[in-house]
Amino acid sequence: MIGSLPLAFAAPFVLSALVLLPAIWWLLKLTPPRPRVESFPPTRILAEIAAKEEQPARSPWWLTALRLLLAALVILALAGPVWRPAGENAAGDGTLLLAIDNDWAAARDWPSRLDTAKRIVDLADRVGRPIVLVATADPANQELAPADAATIRTRLDALAPRPYAANRAALAAALAGTVGSIGGTVWLASGLGGADADAFASFLNDRLKVPTTLYLGTPARLVGLANPRSTADALTLTVLRSDGAGEDSGSLLAQDLKGRPIGTAEFAFKPGETKAEAAFELPTELRNDMARIEIAGASTAGAVQLLDDRFQRRRVGLLSGGSNDNAQPLLSPLYYLSRALQPSADVLDTRDANAEIAVPKMVDDGAAVIAMADIGTLTPDVEQKLGQWVENGGTLLRFAGPRLAAANASQNMLIPVRLREGGRVLGGSLSWSTPQPLASFSDGSPFAGLSVPKDVEIRRQVLADPDSNLAGRTWAALADGTPLVTAAPLGKGWLILFHVTADTSWSNLPLSGTFVDMLRRIVAFASPPADGSAKSASGSGQSATLPPYRLLDGFGHFTTSDPFARPLPTNAQAVTADREHPPGLYGSDEGFRAVNVLAPDATLPPLDASSLQGADIRPYPTTAPQDLSPYLLVAALVLLFADALAVLWLNGGWRFRRAAPAALIFAAILIGGWVHPSRADEASDQFALQAANQTRLAYVTTGNAEIDDTSRAGLAGLSRELANRTALEPGDPMGVDIAKDELSFFPLLYWPIDPASPMPSSATLARIDAYMKQGGSILFDTRDELDRTPGDTGFAGTPAAERLRDMLSGLDIPQLEPVPSNHVLTKAFYLLADFPGRYSGGPLWVEALPPDDAAAAADRPARPSDGVSSILITENDLAGAWATDADGRYLYPTVPPDPRQREMAFRTGVNIVMYALTGNYKADQVHVPALLERLGQ
């Protein structure tokens, strides 16, 4: 560093050459005398030769200063000036141990960490020190032998942050054999501490005992996401940070499995706290779609929480002891249960009265809750199966009834409390009591916070034997203190009993909204059992493992594969993310299990730098050092050229008119050196990469901002509808310059005709013709249906139609016809009779079928051609009908303003895209009757 300036020199001894500047000045101040211009006659030249010794003239002061400046610039450039030097040093001498944290916490400042490591390698390389590179999140069997700088740079380029925690303790054990050969250590830490970091620091202090430099990031920037909890009203998550200093706030973003945003939730840290809560208070239907939640602005795998069906919609099995379910469904308890559960759960109703068949099937189907209505006695096998299922985490929800009231209470083990035999009648001609209202919900139950209804009356119930545990097991009670709902844990699961029936025979509770809320909260409270969830995730219940489906990288992005990932056992419980089981989704799109970086009880302790005794602690530089040598050498080259021009001018060797072209040529070369030679190629590569990575709709740009904006908004709206209605999930639409962009990436181009746009050149028309002949389709839209004369179906009469006519005259266009009623476009996805857009009435033109094929296809439901029309023409302004803003609001009204016309316009777009992508595949449906007849034979 020079004074307070952030400037340093890699080879400061070269600056000693600046003392030679006075000698250079003395040599440069002289210049030969300027030649004299004389006439050629020799005798005159000889006569005027002066017999005297001429003294050389002095060099102009500005030329001397220019040359001194040039020499100074060369000396400074050779000294290796660095602006904002980072001040790295390779600690110690001899073999250097370079330990770099590449766990998930290192992803937040990975570029700075990698740049710092490379500069340290350069420092060690200058003095010929061998280097041992260790990555703390990689296994202990990584290469630990000393290597040269070139090998280490190659390994650094291949290094990436891992989406799991570091294992520094195992690495320290592997490095124990290198004690004595290491002369210095540089530790590029992620900032995350804990027992593992303390063990590594102890190894450096007590075993290596060499000079150590520790690079430490900003702890307050390290955040994580953990402990999702699904309740009846919200999905709550815990946001963690490693430093409790000051206040901080942010937001969480929830997405579905396709990456579409669902909602946001805010969080705020109070001073001194390292945990904050964020809750998504969304309808159950939206919460069930959540698959990924991340901290906005964070870029680490620890800031992401993946959700599986344990946090989503539950499966509830229904089983009844009644026999009139099918004959009188309105009198069946299953009717009330299914209607109350359907908004919040998937109902598994086997409709099999045989419990020995129904119960195992529900367990195998992954039921989180099994609701049994008035089943008093279970066979030993079924009771054992249910008991094991509950102990594994299932929730058994039982309802009273005549059968349960008459059952032998001493032999019924799957109830939360002991019951008295018989029921209790409240009200009636032979009873002194009156119907009892619902009075309270327990604060420790899932029903806490529910409002107590005033119109619910209980006319009959089964009574529990009072004991010391009854109060703690009561979730809901009547006005006289008797329990309405009791519950007790069994293993990892729960037994819950409603002391009334699930139908209206004993109470009017099933007719109230409170009944729906109570069941919804029980379903949200329940968790899938271990075996049930595994089988649900595996899809069939037969697989013993779940293969990696979508995994996270260290930056929290989904990646398709990881060569080290192994399948996840279906019976795995709390899985810790590691090299063999990185965080992500395991299973398939039909069912999966989520593995996350942070456990529910995780914390983010900051690294205690004081544990490294005598270490040089440095922060990561926020800006990389800038080498000034290239700039100084360029400046010296410019001065050298200026010096040459000055000498030529002083000696009269060049006139300005001769020197100007050379100066211009040199300037052009100099400017060209600064222009990136592959910028155009990079733009083309970027376009190709963007177009090829995802299926996209494309439109031809016209140069008219209003038309182009409408095209982009229209195709964006159609893309959203395609994602919602079909299996296609197109990316954002792209604008295409028809004259220069590659067209082969797009199966369909939307081209709005602008009469004011210039006519395409012959080369452009040739590109269009080649595109259509190679399988591409272009949808021309003149958008002029309102300007046409009624009854006019040709391409004339309007400026847009005339422009299209002129364009088509230069193309090899086949014969066209309006879409016939038996064309595949009428049934590619929807059944359509016409193809409206913003306007209706105009036909959609396509390639005409040859006459012979047309006659053969007269009696068929679909045209038999296997190809796709290379050209489609409409005048109904399709993009105007599809165009929406970011909030989904339509930008232009239809003419006439008819919601049905808007819907039909979207259906038209879906059919056109499906037709362009799949061809006339539905033409094969004409063979279905023959195939069915042959199979019947």
mmCIF file of C-alpha atoms in Angstrom, residues 604-867:
data_model
loop_
_atom_site.group_PDB
_atom_site.id
_atom_site.type_symbol
_atom_site.label_atom_id
_atom_site.label_comp_id
_atom_site.label_asym_id
_atom_site.label_seq_id
_atom_site.Cartn_x
_atom_site.Cartn_y
_atom_site.Cartn_z
ATOM 1 C CA LEU A 604 -26.541 -21.635 12.769
ATOM 2 C CA PRO A 605 -23.720 -21.022 15.248
ATOM 3 C CA PRO A 606 -21.098 -18.615 13.903
ATOM 4 C CA LEU A 607 -17.488 -19.723 13.687
ATOM 5 C CA ASP A 608 -15.559 -18.742 16.805
ATOM 6 C CA ALA A 609 -12.424 -17.159 15.360
ATOM 7 C CA SER A 610 -10.829 -16.943 18.812
ATOM 8 C CA SER A 611 -10.516 -20.741 18.847
ATOM 9 C CA LEU A 612 -7.593 -20.372 16.413
ATOM 10 C CA GLN A 613 -4.831 -19.083 18.649
ATOM 11 C CA GLY A 614 -2.503 -16.614 16.963
ATOM 12 C CA ALA A 615 -4.217 -16.865 13.593
ATOM 13 C CA ASP A 616 -4.224 -13.947 11.164
ATOM 14 C CA ILE A 617 -7.972 -13.287 10.666
ATOM 15 C CA ARG A 618 -9.002 -11.530 7.465
ATOM 16 C CA PRO A 619 -12.322 -10.763 5.771
ATOM 17 C CA TYR A 620 -13.029 -11.749 2.190
ATOM 18 C CA PRO A 621 -12.431 -8.759 -0.096
ATOM 19 C CA THR A 622 -15.639 -7.237 -1.390
ATOM 20 C CA THR A 623 -13.947 -6.281 -4.671
ATOM 21 C CA ALA A 624 -11.245 -8.221 -6.452
ATOM 22 C CA PRO A 625 -7.827 -6.579 -6.913
ATOM 23 C CA GLN A 626 -7.307 -4.953 -10.303
ATOM 24 C CA ASP A 627 -4.033 -5.443 -12.162
ATOM 25 C CA LEU A 628 -3.066 -2.088 -13.716
ATOM 26 C CA SER A 629 -0.176 -3.399 -15.835
ATOM 27 C CA PRO A 630 -2.179 -3.919 -19.063
ATOM 28 C CA TYR A 631 -3.580 -0.401 -18.906
ATOM 29 C CA LEU A 632 -0.140 1.131 -18.332
ATOM 30 C CA LEU A 633 1.356 -0.824 -21.243
ATOM 31 C CA VAL A 634 -1.445 0.324 -23.557
ATOM 32 C CA ALA A 635 -0.851 3.914 -22.457
ATOM 33 C CA ALA A 636 2.886 3.475 -23.137
ATOM 34 C CA LEU A 637 2.109 2.114 -26.616
ATOM 35 C CA VAL A 638 -0.025 5.164 -27.371
ATOM 36 C CA LEU A 639 2.772 7.491 -26.233
ATOM 37 C CA LEU A 640 5.280 5.560 -28.362
ATOM 38 C CA PHE A 641 3.119 6.100 -31.431
ATOM 39 C CA ALA A 642 2.722 9.779 -30.527
ATOM 40 C CA ASP A 643 6.509 10.086 -30.210
ATOM 41 C CA ALA A 644 7.000 8.594 -33.672
ATOM 42 C CA LEU A 645 4.522 11.020 -35.213
ATOM 43 C CA ALA A 646 6.191 13.934 -33.398
ATOM 44 C CA VAL A 647 9.653 13.018 -34.719
ATOM 45 C CA LEU A 648 8.308 12.720 -38.263
ATOM 46 C CA TRP A 649 6.629 16.081 -37.947
ATOM 47 C CA LEU A 650 9.712 17.792 -36.523
ATOM 48 C CA ASN A 651 11.935 16.391 -39.304
ATOM 49 C CA GLY A 652 9.451 17.290 -42.011
ATOM 50 C CA GLY A 653 9.403 13.725 -43.221
ATOM 51 C CA TRP A 654 5.569 13.571 -43.410
ATOM 52 C CA ARG A 655 3.006 16.056 -44.286
ATOM 53 C CA PHE A 656 -0.190 15.956 -42.258
ATOM 54 C CA ARG A 657 -2.140 14.693 -45.208
ATOM 55 C CA ARG A 658 0.194 11.696 -45.348
ATOM 56 C CA ALA A 659 0.278 11.048 -41.606
ATOM 57 C CA ALA A 660 -3.475 11.284 -41.083
ATOM 58 C CA PRO A 661 -4.329 7.991 -42.828
ATOM 59 C CA ALA A 662 -1.696 6.151 -40.818
ATOM 60 C CA ALA A 663 -2.995 7.667 -37.603
ATOM 61 C CA LEU A 664 -6.533 6.682 -38.492
ATOM 62 C CA ILE A 665 -5.430 3.120 -39.289
ATOM 63 C CA PHE A 666 -3.603 2.865 -35.970
ATOM 64 C CA ALA A 667 -6.614 4.239 -34.073
ATOM 65 C CA ALA A 668 -8.881 1.735 -35.771
ATOM 66 C CA ILE A 669 -6.532 -1.096 -34.802
ATOM 67 C CA LEU A 670 -6.328 0.194 -31.231
ATOM 68 C CA ILE A 671 -10.111 0.527 -30.891
ATOM 69 C CA GLY A 672 -10.607 -2.869 -32.471
ATOM 70 C CA GLY A 673 -8.369 -4.387 -29.838
ATOM 71 C CA TRP A 674 -10.712 -3.148 -27.128
ATOM 72 C CA VAL A 675 -13.828 -4.496 -28.835
ATOM 73 C CA HIS A 676 -14.580 -8.058 -27.875
ATOM 74 C CA PRO A 677 -14.188 -10.012 -31.129
ATOM 75 C CA SER A 678 -16.817 -12.579 -30.240
ATOM 76 C CA ARG A 679 -19.530 -10.259 -28.937
ATOM 77 C CA ALA A 680 -21.783 -10.948 -31.906
ATOM 78 C CA ASP A 681 -21.090 -14.655 -31.621
ATOM 79 C CA GLU A 682 -21.873 -14.547 -27.899
ATOM 80 C CA ALA A 683 -25.202 -12.836 -28.581
ATOM 81 C CA SER A 684 -26.037 -15.492 -31.152
ATOM 82 C CA ASP A 685 -25.020 -18.272 -28.751
ATOM 83 C CA GLN A 686 -27.114 -16.728 -25.994
ATOM 84 C CA PHE A 687 -30.126 -16.594 -28.304
ATOM 85 C CA ALA A 688 -29.632 -20.227 -29.320
ATOM 86 C CA LEU A 689 -29.187 -21.350 -25.720
ATOM 87 C CA GLN A 690 -32.306 -19.528 -24.579
ATOM 88 C CA ALA A 691 -34.378 -20.879 -27.463
ATOM 89 C CA ALA A 692 -33.148 -24.466 -27.238
ATOM 90 C CA ASN A 693 -33.288 -25.026 -23.481
ATOM 91 C CA GLN A 694 -37.089 -24.820 -23.333
ATOM 92 C CA THR A 695 -39.993 -24.992 -25.729
ATOM 93 C CA ARG A 696 -41.079 -21.420 -26.443
ATOM 94 C CA LEU A 697 -43.598 -19.637 -28.582
ATOM 95 C CA ALA A 698 -42.068 -17.018 -30.859
ATOM 96 C CA TYR A 699 -43.302 -13.953 -32.710
ATOM 97 C CA VAL A 700 -41.825 -11.944 -35.540
ATOM 98 C CA THR A 701 -40.817 -8.452 -34.502
ATOM 99 C CA THR A 702 -42.143 -5.739 -36.796
ATOM 100 C CA GLY A 703 -40.376 -2.676 -35.391
ATOM 101 C CA ASN A 704 -43.703 -1.261 -34.230
ATOM 102 C CA ALA A 705 -43.485 -1.163 -30.433
ATOM 103 C CA GLU A 706 -47.250 -1.398 -29.908
ATOM 104 C CA ILE A 707 -47.661 -4.433 -32.182
ATOM 105 C CA ASP A 708 -44.589 -6.173 -30.751
ATOM 106 C CA ASP A 709 -45.736 -5.575 -27.168
ATOM 107 C CA THR A 710 -49.148 -7.020 -28.028
ATOM 108 C CA SER A 711 -47.547 -10.076 -29.625
ATOM 109 C CA ARG A 712 -45.331 -10.657 -26.608
ATOM 110 C CA ALA A 713 -48.193 -10.226 -24.127
ATOM 111 C CA GLY A 714 -50.477 -12.398 -26.239
ATOM 112 C CA LEU A 715 -48.053 -15.305 -26.493
ATOM 113 C CA ALA A 716 -47.249 -14.952 -22.790
ATOM 114 C CA GLY A 717 -50.954 -15.275 -21.974
ATOM 115 C CA LEU A 718 -51.305 -18.252 -24.280
ATOM 116 C CA SER A 719 -48.213 -19.869 -22.713
ATOM 117 C CA ARG A 720 -49.787 -19.604 -19.253
ATOM 118 C CA GLU A 721 -52.984 -21.184 -20.530
ATOM 119 C CA LEU A 722 -51.016 -23.993 -22.177
ATOM 120 C CA ALA A 723 -49.253 -24.702 -18.882
ATOM 121 C CA ASN A 724 -52.587 -24.754 -17.048
ATOM 122 C CA ARG A 725 -54.524 -26.830 -19.563
ATOM 123 C CA THR A 726 -52.001 -29.161 -21.191
ATOM 124 C CA ALA A 727 -48.828 -31.080 -20.408
ATOM 125 C CA LEU A 728 -46.798 -28.438 -22.262
ATOM 126 C CA GLU A 729 -45.003 -25.899 -20.058
ATOM 127 C CA PRO A 730 -43.562 -23.351 -22.499
ATOM 128 C CA GLY A 731 -41.054 -20.743 -21.459
ATOM 129 C CA ASP A 732 -41.419 -17.009 -21.945
ATOM 130 C CA PRO A 733 -42.079 -16.074 -25.566
ATOM 131 C CA MET A 734 -39.219 -14.745 -27.660
ATOM 132 C CA GLY A 735 -39.145 -12.079 -30.321
ATOM 133 C CA VAL A 736 -37.464 -13.103 -33.560
ATOM 134 C CA ASP A 737 -35.740 -10.903 -36.126
ATOM 135 C CA ILE A 738 -36.828 -12.729 -39.248
ATOM 136 C CA ALA A 739 -33.826 -11.452 -41.188
ATOM 137 C CA LYS A 740 -31.011 -12.711 -38.964
ATOM 138 C CA ASP A 741 -32.152 -14.948 -36.091
ATOM 139 C CA GLU A 742 -32.097 -18.727 -36.372
ATOM 140 C CA LEU A 743 -35.677 -19.963 -36.895
ATOM 141 C CA SER A 744 -35.223 -23.726 -36.591
ATOM 142 C CA PHE A 745 -35.649 -23.633 -32.809
ATOM 143 C CA PHE A 746 -39.328 -22.734 -33.089
ATOM 144 C CA PRO A 747 -42.025 -25.052 -34.456
ATOM 145 C CA LEU A 748 -44.462 -22.135 -34.786
ATOM 146 C CA LEU A 749 -43.983 -18.425 -35.491
ATOM 147 C CA TYR A 750 -46.693 -15.830 -34.941
ATOM 148 C CA TRP A 751 -46.360 -13.007 -37.515
ATOM 149 C CA PRO A 752 -48.622 -9.961 -37.169
ATOM 150 C CA ILE A 753 -48.723 -8.058 -40.455
ATOM 151 C CA ASP A 754 -47.868 -4.369 -40.200
ATOM 152 C CA PRO A 755 -48.566 -2.502 -43.470
ATOM 153 C CA ALA A 756 -46.031 0.167 -42.481
ATOM 154 C CA SER A 757 -43.140 -2.257 -41.989
ATOM 155 C CA PRO A 758 -40.571 -2.584 -44.789
ATOM 156 C CA MET A 759 -40.944 -5.379 -47.292
ATOM 157 C CA PRO A 760 -38.663 -8.359 -46.467
ATOM 158 C CA SER A 761 -35.637 -8.655 -48.695
ATOM 159 C CA SER A 762 -35.107 -11.522 -51.119
ATOM 160 C CA ALA A 763 -32.614 -13.138 -48.739
ATOM 161 C CA THR A 764 -35.134 -12.913 -45.916
ATOM 162 C CA LEU A 765 -37.885 -14.426 -48.057
ATOM 163 C CA ALA A 766 -35.536 -17.275 -48.943
ATOM 164 C CA ARG A 767 -34.923 -17.926 -45.228
ATOM 165 C CA ILE A 768 -38.691 -17.944 -44.593
ATOM 166 C CA ASP A 769 -39.297 -20.325 -47.474
ATOM 167 C CA ALA A 770 -36.575 -22.683 -46.242
ATOM 168 C CA TYR A 771 -37.981 -22.582 -42.704
ATOM 169 C CA MET A 772 -41.450 -23.598 -43.865
ATOM 170 C CA LYS A 773 -40.141 -26.352 -46.134
ATOM 171 C CA GLN A 774 -38.073 -27.794 -43.288
ATOM 172 C CA GLY A 775 -41.099 -28.336 -41.067
ATOM 173 C CA GLY A 776 -41.761 -24.942 -39.512
ATOM 174 C CA SER A 777 -45.172 -23.271 -39.484
ATOM 175 C CA ILE A 778 -45.972 -19.552 -39.627
ATOM 176 C CA LEU A 779 -49.248 -18.095 -38.396
ATOM 177 C CA PHE A 780 -49.856 -14.830 -40.280
ATOM 178 C CA ASP A 781 -52.350 -12.477 -38.649
ATOM 179 C CA THR A 782 -53.529 -9.432 -40.636
ATOM 180 C CA ARG A 783 -55.695 -8.215 -37.692
ATOM 181 C CA ASP A 784 -58.072 -6.476 -40.109
ATOM 182 C CA GLU A 785 -61.327 -8.393 -39.879
ATOM 183 C CA LEU A 786 -63.233 -5.234 -38.953
ATOM 184 C CA ASP A 787 -61.818 -3.389 -41.969
ATOM 185 C CA ARG A 788 -62.976 -5.941 -44.512
ATOM 186 C CA THR A 789 -66.034 -5.712 -46.671
ATOM 187 C CA PRO A 790 -68.707 -8.143 -45.441
ATOM 188 C CA GLY A 791 -68.499 -11.371 -47.422
ATOM 189 C CA ASP A 792 -64.926 -10.710 -48.583
ATOM 190 C CA THR A 793 -62.817 -13.815 -47.830
ATOM 191 C CA GLY A 794 -59.778 -13.094 -50.007
ATOM 192 C CA PHE A 795 -56.453 -11.462 -49.295
ATOM 193 C CA ALA A 796 -57.186 -8.018 -50.649
ATOM 194 C CA GLY A 797 -58.975 -4.826 -49.822
ATOM 195 C CA THR A 798 -56.974 -3.758 -46.760
ATOM 196 C CA PRO A 799 -53.385 -2.495 -46.424
ATOM 197 C CA ALA A 800 -52.389 -5.474 -44.246
ATOM 198 C CA ALA A 801 -53.928 -7.962 -46.679
ATOM 199 C CA GLU A 802 -52.169 -6.325 -49.625
ATOM 200 C CA ARG A 803 -48.837 -6.413 -47.787
ATOM 201 C CA LEU A 804 -49.343 -10.105 -46.970
ATOM 202 C CA ARG A 805 -50.274 -10.764 -50.606
ATOM 203 C CA ASP A 806 -47.032 -9.116 -51.760
ATOM 204 C CA MET A 807 -45.003 -11.171 -49.279
ATOM 205 C CA LEU A 808 -46.611 -14.454 -50.257
ATOM 206 C CA SER A 809 -45.982 -13.758 -53.911
ATOM 207 C CA GLY A 810 -42.267 -14.235 -53.230
ATOM 208 C CA LEU A 811 -42.736 -17.540 -51.404
ATOM 209 C CA ASP A 812 -43.399 -21.059 -52.592
ATOM 210 C CA ILE A 813 -46.871 -21.250 -51.053
ATOM 211 C CA PRO A 814 -49.199 -24.203 -51.704
ATOM 212 C CA GLN A 815 -52.895 -23.829 -52.387
ATOM 213 C CA LEU A 816 -54.832 -22.626 -49.357
ATOM 214 C CA GLU A 817 -58.346 -23.228 -48.096
ATOM 215 C CA PRO A 818 -60.361 -22.372 -44.983
ATOM 216 C CA VAL A 819 -60.067 -25.052 -42.321
ATOM 217 C CA PRO A 820 -62.602 -27.756 -43.267
ATOM 218 C CA SER A 821 -64.887 -29.254 -40.652
ATOM 219 C CA ASN A 822 -62.996 -32.553 -40.627
ATOM 220 C CA HIS A 823 -59.534 -31.023 -40.254
ATOM 221 C CA VAL A 824 -57.407 -32.019 -37.267
ATOM 222 C CA LEU A 825 -57.259 -28.366 -36.202
ATOM 223 C CA THR A 826 -60.910 -28.678 -35.242
ATOM 224 C CA LYS A 827 -60.123 -31.438 -32.764
ATOM 225 C CA ALA A 828 -56.399 -31.244 -31.943
ATOM 226 C CA PHE A 829 -57.257 -30.566 -28.282
ATOM 227 C CA TYR A 830 -60.689 -28.943 -28.170
ATOM 228 C CA LEU A 831 -63.616 -29.486 -30.517
ATOM 229 C CA LEU A 832 -63.926 -26.257 -32.510
ATOM 230 C CA ALA A 833 -66.211 -25.101 -35.250
ATOM 231 C CA ASP A 834 -64.526 -21.741 -35.865
ATOM 232 C CA PHE A 835 -61.342 -19.939 -34.788
ATOM 233 C CA PRO A 836 -62.062 -16.492 -33.308
ATOM 234 C CA GLY A 837 -59.614 -14.048 -31.786
ATOM 235 C CA ARG A 838 -60.273 -10.485 -30.712
ATOM 236 C CA TYR A 839 -62.597 -10.494 -33.686
ATOM 237 C CA SER A 840 -64.743 -13.309 -34.966
ATOM 238 C CA GLY A 841 -65.996 -14.161 -38.409
ATOM 239 C CA GLY A 842 -62.755 -14.417 -40.337
ATOM 240 C CA PRO A 843 -61.702 -17.904 -41.499
ATOM 241 C CA LEU A 844 -58.469 -19.655 -40.645
ATOM 242 C CA TRP A 845 -56.624 -20.607 -43.842
ATOM 243 C CA VAL A 846 -54.366 -23.665 -44.115
ATOM 244 C CA GLU A 847 -52.797 -25.737 -46.852
ATOM 245 C CA ALA A 848 -55.436 -27.370 -49.025
ATOM 246 C CA LEU A 849 -55.539 -31.130 -49.241
ATOM 247 C CA PRO A 850 -54.940 -32.557 -52.732
ATOM 248 C CA PRO A 851 -58.231 -33.369 -54.516
ATOM 249 C CA ASP A 852 -57.693 -37.141 -54.438
ATOM 250 C CA ASP A 853 -57.023 -37.170 -50.712
ATOM 251 C CA ALA A 854 -59.926 -34.830 -50.098
ATOM 252 C CA ALA A 855 -62.319 -37.235 -51.798
ATOM 253 C CA ALA A 856 -60.937 -40.143 -49.815
ATOM 254 C CA ALA A 857 -61.284 -38.232 -46.572
ATOM 255 C CA ALA A 858 -64.867 -37.151 -47.095
ATOM 256 C CA ASP A 859 -66.287 -39.785 -44.759
ATOM 257 C CA ARG A 860 -63.492 -39.711 -42.193
ATOM 258 C CA PRO A 861 -63.475 -37.815 -38.888
ATOM 259 C CA ALA A 862 -59.987 -36.373 -39.490
ATOM 260 C CA ARG A 863 -57.877 -35.409 -42.478
ATOM 261 C CA PRO A 864 -55.452 -38.258 -43.267
ATOM 262 C CA SER A 865 -52.395 -36.138 -44.008
ATOM 263 C CA ASP A 866 -49.523 -36.731 -41.601
ATOM 264 C CA GLY A 867 -47.941 -33.335 -42.103
#
